[in-house]
């Protein structure tokens, strides 16, 4: 999620995985986070509920309105990029619209068909 109209705009990356062991590109994400002073990376684990170390900020569950609302205040201020499997997209895109994200600011890329 990107806040618009600011060259130093904050970037919020909600990176969803089932478990910490499933995190794809962890080292690369750590490097990017170090290089981008305005990047806030939140790992969201859908099947882990216990203690998680070595992943910085993290949340549990699925990326949905509840998780998103933990990290942003005004939906209309953000440019949103959603990438994931069809089942996630089918649920999340309408949820983003209900939250107040303008449709023209919701960009999507689906995994698979």
PDB file of N, CA and C in Angstrom:
ATOM      1  N   UNK A   1       0.864  -1.168   0.000  1.00  0.00           N
ATOM      2  CA  UNK A   1       0.000   0.000   0.000  1.00  0.00           C
ATOM      3  C   UNK A   1       0.906   1.225   0.000  1.00  0.00           C
ATOM      4  N   UNK A   2       0.660   2.155  -0.905  1.00  0.00           N
ATOM      5  CA  UNK A   2       1.462   3.371  -0.996  1.00  0.00           C
ATOM      6  C   UNK A   2       0.619   4.594  -0.686  1.00  0.00           C
ATOM      7  N   UNK A   3       1.177   5.518   0.094  1.00  0.00           N
ATOM      8  CA  UNK A   3       0.498   6.786   0.285  1.00  0.00           C
ATOM      9  C   UNK A   3       0.877   7.662  -0.899  1.00  0.00           C
ATOM     10  N   UNK A   4      -0.096   8.335  -1.496  1.00  0.00           N
ATOM     11  CA  UNK A   4       0.124   9.064  -2.740  1.00  0.00           C
ATOM     12  C   UNK A   4       0.608  10.495  -2.503  1.00  0.00           C
ATOM     13  N   UNK A   5       1.052  11.136  -3.596  1.00  0.00           N
ATOM     14  CA  UNK A   5       1.417  12.553  -3.629  1.00  0.00           C
ATOM     15  C   UNK A   5       2.559  12.925  -2.689  1.00  0.00           C
ATOM     16  N   UNK A   6       3.552  12.079  -2.552  1.00  0.00           N
ATOM     17  CA  UNK A   6       4.677  12.365  -1.672  1.00  0.00           C
ATOM     18  C   UNK A   6       5.885  11.588  -2.185  1.00  0.00           C
ATOM     19  N   UNK A   7       6.956  12.294  -2.625  1.00  0.00           N
ATOM     20  CA  UNK A   7       8.123  11.573  -3.142  1.00  0.00           C
ATOM     21  C   UNK A   7       8.792  10.682  -2.094  1.00  0.00           C
ATOM     22  N   UNK A   8       8.631  11.008  -0.843  1.00  0.00           N
ATOM     23  CA  UNK A   8       9.153  10.178   0.236  1.00  0.00           C
ATOM     24  C   UNK A   8       8.020   9.412   0.895  1.00  0.00           C
ATOM     25  N   UNK A   9       7.028   9.072   0.085  1.00  0.00           N
ATOM     26  CA  UNK A   9       5.808   8.449   0.607  1.00  0.00           C
ATOM     27  C   UNK A   9       6.117   7.181   1.389  1.00  0.00           C
ATOM     28  N   UNK A  10       5.341   6.984   2.434  1.00  0.00           N
ATOM     29  CA  UNK A  10       5.499   5.737   3.172  1.00  0.00           C
ATOM     30  C   UNK A  10       4.975   4.559   2.354  1.00  0.00           C
ATOM     31  N   UNK A  11       5.615   3.428   2.517  1.00  0.00           N
ATOM     32  CA  UNK A  11       5.205   2.194   1.853  1.00  0.00           C
ATOM     33  C   UNK A  11       4.920   1.171   2.945  1.00  0.00           C
ATOM     34  N   UNK A  12       3.735   0.598   2.889  1.00  0.00           N
ATOM     35  CA  UNK A  12       3.355  -0.464   3.811  1.00  0.00           C
ATOM     36  C   UNK A  12       3.253  -1.734   2.994  1.00  0.00           C
ATOM     37  N   UNK A  13       4.067  -2.728   3.327  1.00  0.00           N
ATOM     38  CA  UNK A  13       4.026  -4.013   2.640  1.00  0.00           C
ATOM     39  C   UNK A  13       3.516  -5.065   3.614  1.00  0.00           C
ATOM     40  N   UNK A  14       2.319  -5.559   3.343  1.00  0.00           N
ATOM     41  CA  UNK A  14       1.761  -6.666   4.112  1.00  0.00           C
ATOM     42  C   UNK A  14       2.094  -7.924   3.329  1.00  0.00           C
ATOM     43  N   UNK A  15       2.977  -8.759   3.871  1.00  0.00           N
ATOM     44  CA  UNK A  15       3.515  -9.925   3.166  1.00  0.00           C
ATOM     45  C   UNK A  15       2.936 -11.171   3.793  1.00  0.00           C
ATOM     46  N   UNK A  16       1.932 -11.754   3.149  1.00  0.00           N
ATOM     47  CA  UNK A  16       1.220 -12.881   3.719  1.00  0.00           C
ATOM     48  C   UNK A  16       1.836 -14.231   3.377  1.00  0.00           C
ATOM     49  N   UNK A  17       1.964 -15.065   4.375  1.00  0.00           N
ATOM     50  CA  UNK A  17       2.445 -16.441   4.240  1.00  0.00           C
ATOM     51  C   UNK A  17       1.748 -17.299   5.277  1.00  0.00           C
ATOM     52  N   UNK A  18       1.753 -18.604   5.056  1.00  0.00           N
ATOM     53  CA  UNK A  18       1.141 -19.503   6.031  1.00  0.00           C
ATOM     54  C   UNK A  18       1.938 -19.525   7.333  1.00  0.00           C
ATOM     55  N   UNK A  19       3.248 -19.744   7.226  1.00  0.00           N
ATOM     56  CA  UNK A  19       4.117 -19.859   8.399  1.00  0.00           C
ATOM     57  C   UNK A  19       5.408 -19.100   8.129  1.00  0.00           C
ATOM     58  N   UNK A  20       6.195 -18.827   9.157  1.00  0.00           N
ATOM     59  CA  UNK A  20       7.490 -18.182   8.926  1.00  0.00           C
ATOM     60  C   UNK A  20       8.378 -18.982   7.970  1.00  0.00           C
ATOM     61  N   UNK A  21       8.280 -20.297   8.010  1.00  0.00           N
ATOM     62  CA  UNK A  21       9.103 -21.129   7.128  1.00  0.00           C
ATOM     63  C   UNK A  21       8.721 -20.960   5.657  1.00  0.00           C
ATOM     64  N   UNK A  22       7.527 -20.469   5.387  1.00  0.00           N
ATOM     65  CA  UNK A  22       7.048 -20.284   4.020  1.00  0.00           C
ATOM     66  C   UNK A  22       7.412 -18.926   3.421  1.00  0.00           C
ATOM     67  N   UNK A  23       8.022 -18.034   4.201  1.00  0.00           N
ATOM     68  CA  UNK A  23       8.311 -16.688   3.696  1.00  0.00           C
ATOM     69  C   UNK A  23       9.271 -16.770   2.520  1.00  0.00           C
ATOM     70  N   UNK A  24       8.809 -16.262   1.403  1.00  0.00           N
ATOM     71  CA  UNK A  24       9.577 -16.236   0.161  1.00  0.00           C
ATOM     72  C   UNK A  24      10.381 -14.937   0.119  1.00  0.00           C
ATOM     73  N   UNK A  25      11.649 -15.028  -0.246  1.00  0.00           N
ATOM     74  CA  UNK A  25      12.537 -13.871  -0.419  1.00  0.00           C
ATOM     75  C   UNK A  25      12.798 -13.104   0.881  1.00  0.00           C
ATOM     76  N   UNK A  26      12.867 -13.796   2.009  1.00  0.00           N
ATOM     77  CA  UNK A  26      13.052 -13.101   3.281  1.00  0.00           C
ATOM     78  C   UNK A  26      14.308 -12.239   3.313  1.00  0.00           C
ATOM     79  N   UNK A  27      15.441 -12.769   2.855  1.00  0.00           N
ATOM     80  CA  UNK A  27      16.687 -12.001   2.899  1.00  0.00           C
ATOM     81  C   UNK A  27      16.598 -10.763   2.006  1.00  0.00           C
ATOM     82  N   UNK A  28      15.996 -10.925   0.828  1.00  0.00           N
ATOM     83  CA  UNK A  28      15.840  -9.797  -0.078  1.00  0.00           C
ATOM     84  C   UNK A  28      14.923  -8.735   0.527  1.00  0.00           C
ATOM     85  N   UNK A  29      13.838  -9.177   1.161  1.00  0.00           N
ATOM     86  CA  UNK A  29      12.934  -8.232   1.809  1.00  0.00           C
ATOM     87  C   UNK A  29      13.638  -7.498   2.950  1.00  0.00           C
ATOM     88  N   UNK A  30      14.443  -8.205   3.714  1.00  0.00           N
ATOM     89  CA  UNK A  30      15.211  -7.564   4.792  1.00  0.00           C
ATOM     90  C   UNK A  30      16.142  -6.500   4.225  1.00  0.00           C
ATOM     91  N   UNK A  31      16.816  -6.807   3.114  1.00  0.00           N
ATOM     92  CA  UNK A  31      17.722  -5.845   2.478  1.00  0.00           C
ATOM     93  C   UNK A  31      16.960  -4.625   1.961  1.00  0.00           C
ATOM     94  N   UNK A  32      15.817  -4.860   1.333  1.00  0.00           N
ATOM     95  CA  UNK A  32      15.007  -3.757   0.816  1.00  0.00           C
ATOM     96  C   UNK A  32      14.519  -2.879   1.961  1.00  0.00           C
ATOM     97  N   UNK A  33      14.109  -3.506   3.041  1.00  0.00           N
ATOM     98  CA  UNK A  33      13.637  -2.739   4.188  1.00  0.00           C
ATOM     99  C   UNK A  33      14.747  -1.852   4.757  1.00  0.00           C
ATOM    100  N   UNK A  34      15.958  -2.351   4.789  1.00  0.00           N
ATOM    101  CA  UNK A  34      17.087  -1.552   5.281  1.00  0.00           C
ATOM    102  C   UNK A  34      17.376  -0.373   4.358  1.00  0.00           C
ATOM    103  N   UNK A  35      17.206  -0.582   3.053  1.00  0.00           N
ATOM    104  CA  UNK A  35      17.516   0.456   2.064  1.00  0.00           C
ATOM    105  C   UNK A  35      16.412   1.507   1.941  1.00  0.00           C
ATOM    106  N   UNK A  36      15.177   1.140   2.208  1.00  0.00           N
ATOM    107  CA  UNK A  36      14.048   2.067   2.056  1.00  0.00           C
ATOM    108  C   UNK A  36      13.614   2.580   3.425  1.00  0.00           C
ATOM    109  N   UNK A  37      13.953   3.822   3.724  1.00  0.00           N
ATOM    110  CA  UNK A  37      13.663   4.353   5.051  1.00  0.00           C
ATOM    111  C   UNK A  37      12.170   4.484   5.340  1.00  0.00           C
ATOM    112  N   UNK A  38      11.334   4.519   4.296  1.00  0.00           N
ATOM    113  CA  UNK A  38       9.903   4.683   4.503  1.00  0.00           C
ATOM    114  C   UNK A  38       9.116   3.382   4.341  1.00  0.00           C
ATOM    115  N   UNK A  39       9.821   2.263   4.222  1.00  0.00           N
ATOM    116  CA  UNK A  39       9.139   0.973   4.070  1.00  0.00           C
ATOM    117  C   UNK A  39       8.836   0.370   5.441  1.00  0.00           C
ATOM    118  N   UNK A  40       7.589  -0.001   5.618  1.00  0.00           N
ATOM    119  CA  UNK A  40       7.179  -0.724   6.819  1.00  0.00           C
ATOM    120  C   UNK A  40       6.707  -2.099   6.350  1.00  0.00           C
ATOM    121  N   UNK A  41       7.445  -3.126   6.709  1.00  0.00           N
ATOM    122  CA  UNK A  41       7.164  -4.503   6.309  1.00  0.00           C
ATOM    123  C   UNK A  41       6.492  -5.232   7.459  1.00  0.00           C
ATOM    124  N   UNK A  42       5.305  -5.770   7.179  1.00  0.00           N
ATOM    125  CA  UNK A  42       4.573  -6.539   8.171  1.00  0.00           C
ATOM    126  C   UNK A  42       4.378  -7.943   7.611  1.00  0.00           C
ATOM    127  N   UNK A  43       4.924  -8.936   8.273  1.00  0.00           N
ATOM    128  CA  UNK A  43       4.691 -10.327   7.885  1.00  0.00           C
ATOM    129  C   UNK A  43       3.367 -10.758   8.513  1.00  0.00           C
ATOM    130  N   UNK A  44       2.490 -11.335   7.692  1.00  0.00           N
ATOM    131  CA  UNK A  44       1.181 -11.791   8.167  1.00  0.00           C
ATOM    132  C   UNK A  44       1.126 -13.303   7.980  1.00  0.00           C
ATOM    133  N   UNK A  45       1.014 -14.029   9.091  1.00  0.00           N
ATOM    134  CA  UNK A  45       1.037 -15.492   9.071  1.00  0.00           C
ATOM    135  C   UNK A  45      -0.363 -16.050   9.314  1.00  0.00           C
ATOM    136  N   UNK A  46      -0.857 -16.835   8.355  1.00  0.00           N
ATOM    137  CA  UNK A  46      -2.220 -17.356   8.468  1.00  0.00           C
ATOM    138  C   UNK A  46      -2.318 -18.639   9.285  1.00  0.00           C
ATOM    139  N   UNK A  47      -1.233 -19.399   9.395  1.00  0.00           N
ATOM    140  CA  UNK A  47      -1.308 -20.669  10.122  1.00  0.00           C
ATOM    141  C   UNK A  47      -0.410 -20.722  11.342  1.00  0.00           C
ATOM    142  N   UNK A  48       0.250 -19.648  11.673  1.00  0.00           N
ATOM    143  CA  UNK A  48       1.106 -19.600  12.862  1.00  0.00           C
ATOM    144  C   UNK A  48       0.444 -18.708  13.892  1.00  0.00           C
ATOM    145  N   UNK A  49       0.498 -19.106  15.117  1.00  0.00           N
ATOM    146  CA  UNK A  49      -0.078 -18.299  16.184  1.00  0.00           C
ATOM    147  C   UNK A  49       0.886 -18.145  17.360  1.00  0.00           C
ATOM    148  N   UNK A  50       1.937 -18.902  17.345  1.00  0.00           N
ATOM    149  CA  UNK A  50       2.874 -18.880  18.461  1.00  0.00           C
ATOM    150  C   UNK A  50       3.910 -17.783  18.324  1.00  0.00           C
ATOM    151  N   UNK A  51       4.947 -17.912  19.076  1.00  0.00           N
ATOM    152  CA  UNK A  51       6.027 -16.935  19.068  1.00  0.00           C
ATOM    153  C   UNK A  51       6.767 -16.978  17.732  1.00  0.00           C
ATOM    154  N   UNK A  52       7.029 -15.810  17.175  1.00  0.00           N
ATOM    155  CA  UNK A  52       7.750 -15.679  15.911  1.00  0.00           C
ATOM    156  C   UNK A  52       8.908 -14.731  16.159  1.00  0.00           C
ATOM    157  N   UNK A  53      10.122 -15.185  15.874  1.00  0.00           N
ATOM    158  CA  UNK A  53      11.276 -14.303  16.052  1.00  0.00           C
ATOM    159  C   UNK A  53      12.026 -14.184  14.728  1.00  0.00           C
ATOM    160  N   UNK A  54      12.690 -13.064  14.553  1.00  0.00           N
ATOM    161  CA  UNK A  54      13.477 -12.846  13.349  1.00  0.00           C
ATOM    162  C   UNK A  54      12.680 -12.287  12.187  1.00  0.00           C
ATOM    163  N   UNK A  55      11.431 -11.883  12.420  1.00  0.00           N
ATOM    164  CA  UNK A  55      10.584 -11.370  11.344  1.00  0.00           C
ATOM    165  C   UNK A  55      10.083  -9.961  11.607  1.00  0.00           C
ATOM    166  N   UNK A  56      10.651  -9.269  12.560  1.00  0.00           N
ATOM    167  CA  UNK A  56      10.234  -7.895  12.820  1.00  0.00           C
ATOM    168  C   UNK A  56       8.754  -7.818  13.137  1.00  0.00           C
ATOM    169  N   UNK A  57       8.108  -6.786  12.599  1.00  0.00           N
ATOM    170  CA  UNK A  57       6.678  -6.636  12.830  1.00  0.00           C
ATOM    171  C   UNK A  57       5.928  -7.767  12.142  1.00  0.00           C
ATOM    172  N   UNK A  58       4.949  -8.315  12.836  1.00  0.00           N
ATOM    173  CA  UNK A  58       4.167  -9.390  12.243  1.00  0.00           C
ATOM    174  C   UNK A  58       2.775  -9.428  12.853  1.00  0.00           C
ATOM    175  N   UNK A  59       1.884 -10.070  12.114  1.00  0.00           N
ATOM    176  CA  UNK A  59       0.504 -10.228  12.548  1.00  0.00           C
ATOM    177  C   UNK A  59       0.082 -11.648  12.209  1.00  0.00           C
ATOM    178  N   UNK A  60      -1.062 -12.048  12.737  1.00  0.00           N
ATOM    179  CA  UNK A  60      -1.572 -13.388  12.477  1.00  0.00           C
ATOM    180  C   UNK A  60      -2.948 -13.302  11.835  1.00  0.00           C
ATOM    181  N   UNK A  61      -3.243 -14.248  10.975  1.00  0.00           N
ATOM    182  CA  UNK A  61      -4.514 -14.287  10.283  1.00  0.00           C
ATOM    183  C   UNK A  61      -4.307 -14.089   8.800  1.00  0.00           C
ATOM    184  N   UNK A  62      -5.328 -13.578   8.136  1.00  0.00           N
ATOM    185  CA  UNK A  62      -5.254 -13.300   6.704  1.00  0.00           C
ATOM    186  C   UNK A  62      -5.183 -11.805   6.498  1.00  0.00           C
ATOM    187  N   UNK A  63      -4.662 -11.392   5.366  1.00  0.00           N
ATOM    188  CA  UNK A  63      -4.649  -9.970   5.036  1.00  0.00           C
ATOM    189  C   UNK A  63      -6.084  -9.589   4.695  1.00  0.00           C
ATOM    190  N   UNK A  64      -6.703  -8.829   5.601  1.00  0.00           N
ATOM    191  CA  UNK A  64      -8.090  -8.422   5.447  1.00  0.00           C
ATOM    192  C   UNK A  64      -8.270  -7.062   6.111  1.00  0.00           C
ATOM    193  N   UNK A  65      -9.497  -6.592   6.178  1.00  0.00           N
ATOM    194  CA  UNK A  65      -9.767  -5.270   6.754  1.00  0.00           C
ATOM    195  C   UNK A  65      -9.229  -5.156   8.172  1.00  0.00           C
ATOM    196  N   UNK A  66      -9.376  -6.198   8.963  1.00  0.00           N
ATOM    197  CA  UNK A  66      -8.890  -6.156  10.338  1.00  0.00           C
ATOM    198  C   UNK A  66      -7.397  -5.896  10.417  1.00  0.00           C
ATOM    199  N   UNK A  67      -6.632  -6.613   9.614  1.00  0.00           N
ATOM    200  CA  UNK A  67      -5.175  -6.417   9.608  1.00  0.00           C
ATOM    201  C   UNK A  67      -4.830  -5.055   9.012  1.00  0.00           C
ATOM    202  N   UNK A  68      -5.438  -4.708   7.899  1.00  0.00           N
ATOM    203  CA  UNK A  68      -5.130  -3.434   7.239  1.00  0.00           C
ATOM    204  C   UNK A  68      -5.420  -2.260   8.166  1.00  0.00           C
ATOM    205  N   UNK A  69      -6.543  -2.302   8.855  1.00  0.00           N
ATOM    206  CA  UNK A  69      -6.907  -1.207   9.755  1.00  0.00           C
ATOM    207  C   UNK A  69      -5.945  -1.038  10.920  1.00  0.00           C
ATOM    208  N   UNK A  70      -5.158  -2.064  11.216  1.00  0.00           N
ATOM    209  CA  UNK A  70      -4.140  -1.946  12.267  1.00  0.00           C
ATOM    210  C   UNK A  70      -3.013  -0.986  11.858  1.00  0.00           C
ATOM    211  N   UNK A  71      -2.828  -0.777  10.559  1.00  0.00           N
ATOM    212  CA  UNK A  71      -1.642  -0.064  10.074  1.00  0.00           C
ATOM    213  C   UNK A  71      -1.919   1.209   9.291  1.00  0.00           C
ATOM    214  N   UNK A  72      -3.154   1.471   8.910  1.00  0.00           N
ATOM    215  CA  UNK A  72      -3.463   2.714   8.194  1.00  0.00           C
ATOM    216  C   UNK A  72      -4.667   3.384   8.831  1.00  0.00           C
ATOM    217  N   UNK A  73      -4.795   4.688   8.576  1.00  0.00           N
ATOM    218  CA  UNK A  73      -5.937   5.423   9.108  1.00  0.00           C
ATOM    219  C   UNK A  73      -6.971   5.727   8.025  1.00  0.00           C
ATOM    220  N   UNK A  74      -6.571   6.402   6.957  1.00  0.00           N
ATOM    221  CA  UNK A  74      -7.525   6.835   5.934  1.00  0.00           C
ATOM    222  C   UNK A  74      -7.270   6.088   4.635  1.00  0.00           C
ATOM    223  N   UNK A  75      -8.171   5.195   4.275  1.00  0.00           N
ATOM    224  CA  UNK A  75      -8.009   4.370   3.077  1.00  0.00           C
ATOM    225  C   UNK A  75      -7.863   5.214   1.821  1.00  0.00           C
ATOM    226  N   UNK A  76      -8.590   6.328   1.742  1.00  0.00           N
ATOM    227  CA  UNK A  76      -8.566   7.123   0.513  1.00  0.00           C
ATOM    228  C   UNK A  76      -7.216   7.789   0.242  1.00  0.00           C
ATOM    229  N   UNK A  77      -6.303   7.777   1.206  1.00  0.00           N
ATOM    230  CA  UNK A  77      -4.979   8.377   1.021  1.00  0.00           C
ATOM    231  C   UNK A  77      -3.965   7.417   0.412  1.00  0.00           C
ATOM    232  N   UNK A  78      -4.355   6.186   0.169  1.00  0.00           N
ATOM    233  CA  UNK A  78      -3.391   5.167  -0.230  1.00  0.00           C
ATOM    234  C   UNK A  78      -3.641   4.623  -1.632  1.00  0.00           C
ATOM    235  N   UNK A  79      -2.562   4.367  -2.335  1.00  0.00           N
ATOM    236  CA  UNK A  79      -2.563   3.636  -3.597  1.00  0.00           C
ATOM    237  C   UNK A  79      -2.315   2.180  -3.205  1.00  0.00           C
ATOM    238  N   UNK A  80      -3.126   1.252  -3.691  1.00  0.00           N
ATOM    239  CA  UNK A  80      -3.067  -0.126  -3.215  1.00  0.00           C
ATOM    240  C   UNK A  80      -2.740  -1.089  -4.349  1.00  0.00           C
ATOM    241  N   UNK A  81      -1.785  -1.973  -4.094  1.00  0.00           N
ATOM    242  CA  UNK A  81      -1.389  -2.996  -5.048  1.00  0.00           C
ATOM    243  C   UNK A  81      -1.609  -4.342  -4.376  1.00  0.00           C
ATOM    244  N   UNK A  82      -2.441  -5.162  -4.979  1.00  0.00           N
ATOM    245  CA  UNK A  82      -2.800  -6.446  -4.387  1.00  0.00           C
ATOM    246  C   UNK A  82      -2.361  -7.541  -5.342  1.00  0.00           C
ATOM    247  N   UNK A  83      -1.616  -8.490  -4.823  1.00  0.00           N
ATOM    248  CA  UNK A  83      -1.140  -9.601  -5.635  1.00  0.00           C
ATOM    249  C   UNK A  83      -1.305 -10.875  -4.815  1.00  0.00           C
ATOM    250  N   UNK A  84      -1.954 -11.875  -5.411  1.00  0.00           N
ATOM    251  CA  UNK A  84      -2.147 -13.104  -4.675  1.00  0.00           C
ATOM    252  C   UNK A  84      -2.996 -14.094  -5.438  1.00  0.00           C
ATOM    253  N   UNK A  85      -3.313 -15.198  -4.789  1.00  0.00           N
ATOM    254  CA  UNK A  85      -4.116 -16.232  -5.442  1.00  0.00           C
ATOM    255  C   UNK A  85      -5.556 -15.748  -5.628  1.00  0.00           C
ATOM    256  N   UNK A  86      -6.279 -16.357  -6.581  1.00  0.00           N
ATOM    257  CA  UNK A  86      -7.648 -15.932  -6.867  1.00  0.00           C
ATOM    258  C   UNK A  86      -8.573 -15.887  -5.651  1.00  0.00           C
ATOM    259  N   UNK A  87      -8.477 -16.852  -4.756  1.00  0.00           N
ATOM    260  CA  UNK A  87      -9.365 -16.865  -3.589  1.00  0.00           C
ATOM    261  C   UNK A  87      -9.143 -15.634  -2.711  1.00  0.00           C
ATOM    262  N   UNK A  88      -7.900 -15.205  -2.561  1.00  0.00           N
ATOM    263  CA  UNK A  88      -7.601 -14.010  -1.780  1.00  0.00           C
ATOM    264  C   UNK A  88      -8.140 -12.768  -2.475  1.00  0.00           C
ATOM    265  N   UNK A  89      -7.898 -12.684  -3.776  1.00  0.00           N
ATOM    266  CA  UNK A  89      -8.317 -11.509  -4.540  1.00  0.00           C
ATOM    267  C   UNK A  89      -9.839 -11.357  -4.516  1.00  0.00           C
ATOM    268  N   UNK A  90     -10.541 -12.459  -4.657  1.00  0.00           N
ATOM    269  CA  UNK A  90     -12.008 -12.434  -4.695  1.00  0.00           C
ATOM    270  C   UNK A  90     -12.578 -11.863  -3.403  1.00  0.00           C
ATOM    271  N   UNK A  91     -11.924 -12.148  -2.298  1.00  0.00           N
ATOM    272  CA  UNK A  91     -12.388 -11.648  -1.002  1.00  0.00           C
ATOM    273  C   UNK A  91     -11.861 -10.246  -0.705  1.00  0.00           C
ATOM    274  N   UNK A  92     -10.597  -9.999  -1.007  1.00  0.00           N
ATOM    275  CA  UNK A  92      -9.951  -8.763  -0.571  1.00  0.00           C
ATOM    276  C   UNK A  92     -10.352  -7.536  -1.382  1.00  0.00           C
ATOM    277  N   UNK A  93     -10.484  -7.649  -2.691  1.00  0.00           N
ATOM    278  CA  UNK A  93     -10.798  -6.469  -3.504  1.00  0.00           C
ATOM    279  C   UNK A  93     -12.127  -5.827  -3.073  1.00  0.00           C
ATOM    280  N   UNK A  94     -13.225  -6.580  -2.946  1.00  0.00           N
ATOM    281  CA  UNK A  94     -14.466  -5.953  -2.467  1.00  0.00           C
ATOM    282  C   UNK A  94     -14.334  -5.387  -1.047  1.00  0.00           C
ATOM    283  N   UNK A  95     -13.541  -6.051  -0.221  1.00  0.00           N
ATOM    284  CA  UNK A  95     -13.340  -5.576   1.142  1.00  0.00           C
ATOM    285  C   UNK A  95     -12.617  -4.227   1.142  1.00  0.00           C
ATOM    286  N   UNK A  96     -11.625  -4.076   0.270  1.00  0.00           N
ATOM    287  CA  UNK A  96     -10.915  -2.800   0.153  1.00  0.00           C
ATOM    288  C   UNK A  96     -11.866  -1.685  -0.265  1.00  0.00           C
ATOM    289  N   UNK A  97     -12.754  -1.975  -1.210  1.00  0.00           N
ATOM    290  CA  UNK A  97     -13.733  -0.967  -1.652  1.00  0.00           C
ATOM    291  C   UNK A  97     -14.661  -0.570  -0.502  1.00  0.00           C
ATOM    292  N   UNK A  98     -15.118  -1.547   0.274  1.00  0.00           N
ATOM    293  CA  UNK A  98     -15.983  -1.244   1.425  1.00  0.00           C
ATOM    294  C   UNK A  98     -15.251  -0.403   2.474  1.00  0.00           C
ATOM    295  N   UNK A  99     -13.927  -0.578   2.557  1.00  0.00           N
ATOM    296  CA  UNK A  99     -13.128   0.175   3.516  1.00  0.00           C
ATOM    297  C   UNK A  99     -12.916   1.619   3.080  1.00  0.00           C
ATOM    298  N   UNK A 100     -13.220   1.924   1.803  1.00  0.00           N
ATOM    299  CA  UNK A 100     -13.057   3.290   1.315  1.00  0.00           C
ATOM    300  C   UNK A 100     -11.881   3.499   0.384  1.00  0.00           C
ATOM    301  N   UNK A 101     -11.193   2.433  -0.006  1.00  0.00           N
ATOM    302  CA  UNK A 101     -10.126   2.569  -0.992  1.00  0.00           C
ATOM    303  C   UNK A 101     -10.781   2.868  -2.335  1.00  0.00           C
ATOM    304  N   UNK A 102     -10.420   3.967  -3.006  1.00  0.00           N
ATOM    305  CA  UNK A 102     -11.012   4.267  -4.310  1.00  0.00           C
ATOM    306  C   UNK A 102     -10.668   3.170  -5.321  1.00  0.00           C
ATOM    307  N   UNK A 103     -11.664   2.736  -6.102  1.00  0.00           N
ATOM    308  CA  UNK A 103     -11.449   1.686  -7.090  1.00  0.00           C
ATOM    309  C   UNK A 103     -10.312   1.985  -8.039  1.00  0.00           C
ATOM    310  N   UNK A 104     -10.141   3.260  -8.418  1.00  0.00           N
ATOM    311  CA  UNK A 104      -9.072   3.633  -9.353  1.00  0.00           C
ATOM    312  C   UNK A 104      -7.683   3.504  -8.725  1.00  0.00           C
ATOM    313  N   UNK A 105      -7.636   3.360  -7.419  1.00  0.00           N
ATOM    314  CA  UNK A 105      -6.359   3.226  -6.716  1.00  0.00           C
ATOM    315  C   UNK A 105      -6.105   1.806  -6.229  1.00  0.00           C
ATOM    316  N   UNK A 106      -6.916   0.868  -6.669  1.00  0.00           N
ATOM    317  CA  UNK A 106      -6.703  -0.539  -6.335  1.00  0.00           C
ATOM    318  C   UNK A 106      -6.188  -1.233  -7.587  1.00  0.00           C
ATOM    319  N   UNK A 107      -4.934  -1.622  -7.558  1.00  0.00           N
ATOM    320  CA  UNK A 107      -4.293  -2.296  -8.681  1.00  0.00           C
ATOM    321  C   UNK A 107      -4.111  -3.757  -8.283  1.00  0.00           C
ATOM    322  N   UNK A 108      -4.307  -4.651  -9.246  1.00  0.00           N
ATOM    323  CA  UNK A 108      -4.255  -6.064  -8.880  1.00  0.00           C
ATOM    324  C   UNK A 108      -3.516  -6.914  -9.898  1.00  0.00           C
ATOM    325  N   UNK A 109      -2.895  -7.943  -9.368  1.00  0.00           N
ATOM    326  CA  UNK A 109      -2.229  -8.969 -10.176  1.00  0.00           C
ATOM    327  C   UNK A 109      -2.555 -10.302  -9.515  1.00  0.00           C
ATOM    328  N   UNK A 110      -3.146 -11.175 -10.303  1.00  0.00           N
ATOM    329  CA  UNK A 110      -3.577 -12.467  -9.758  1.00  0.00           C
ATOM    330  C   UNK A 110      -2.528 -13.548 -10.042  1.00  0.00           C
ATOM    331  N   UNK A 111      -2.367 -14.465  -9.087  1.00  0.00           N
ATOM    332  CA  UNK A 111      -1.557 -15.661  -9.303  1.00  0.00           C
ATOM    333  C   UNK A 111      -2.425 -16.663 -10.035  1.00  0.00           C
ATOM    334  N   UNK A 112      -1.923 -17.301 -11.051  1.00  0.00           N
ATOM    335  CA  UNK A 112      -2.671 -18.350 -11.732  1.00  0.00           C
ATOM    336  C   UNK A 112      -3.850 -17.816 -12.500  1.00  0.00           C
ATOM    337  N   UNK A 113      -4.763 -18.711 -12.868  1.00  0.00           N
ATOM    338  CA  UNK A 113      -5.934 -18.328 -13.646  1.00  0.00           C
ATOM    339  C   UNK A 113      -7.108 -17.974 -12.783  1.00  0.00           C
TER     340      UNK A 113
END
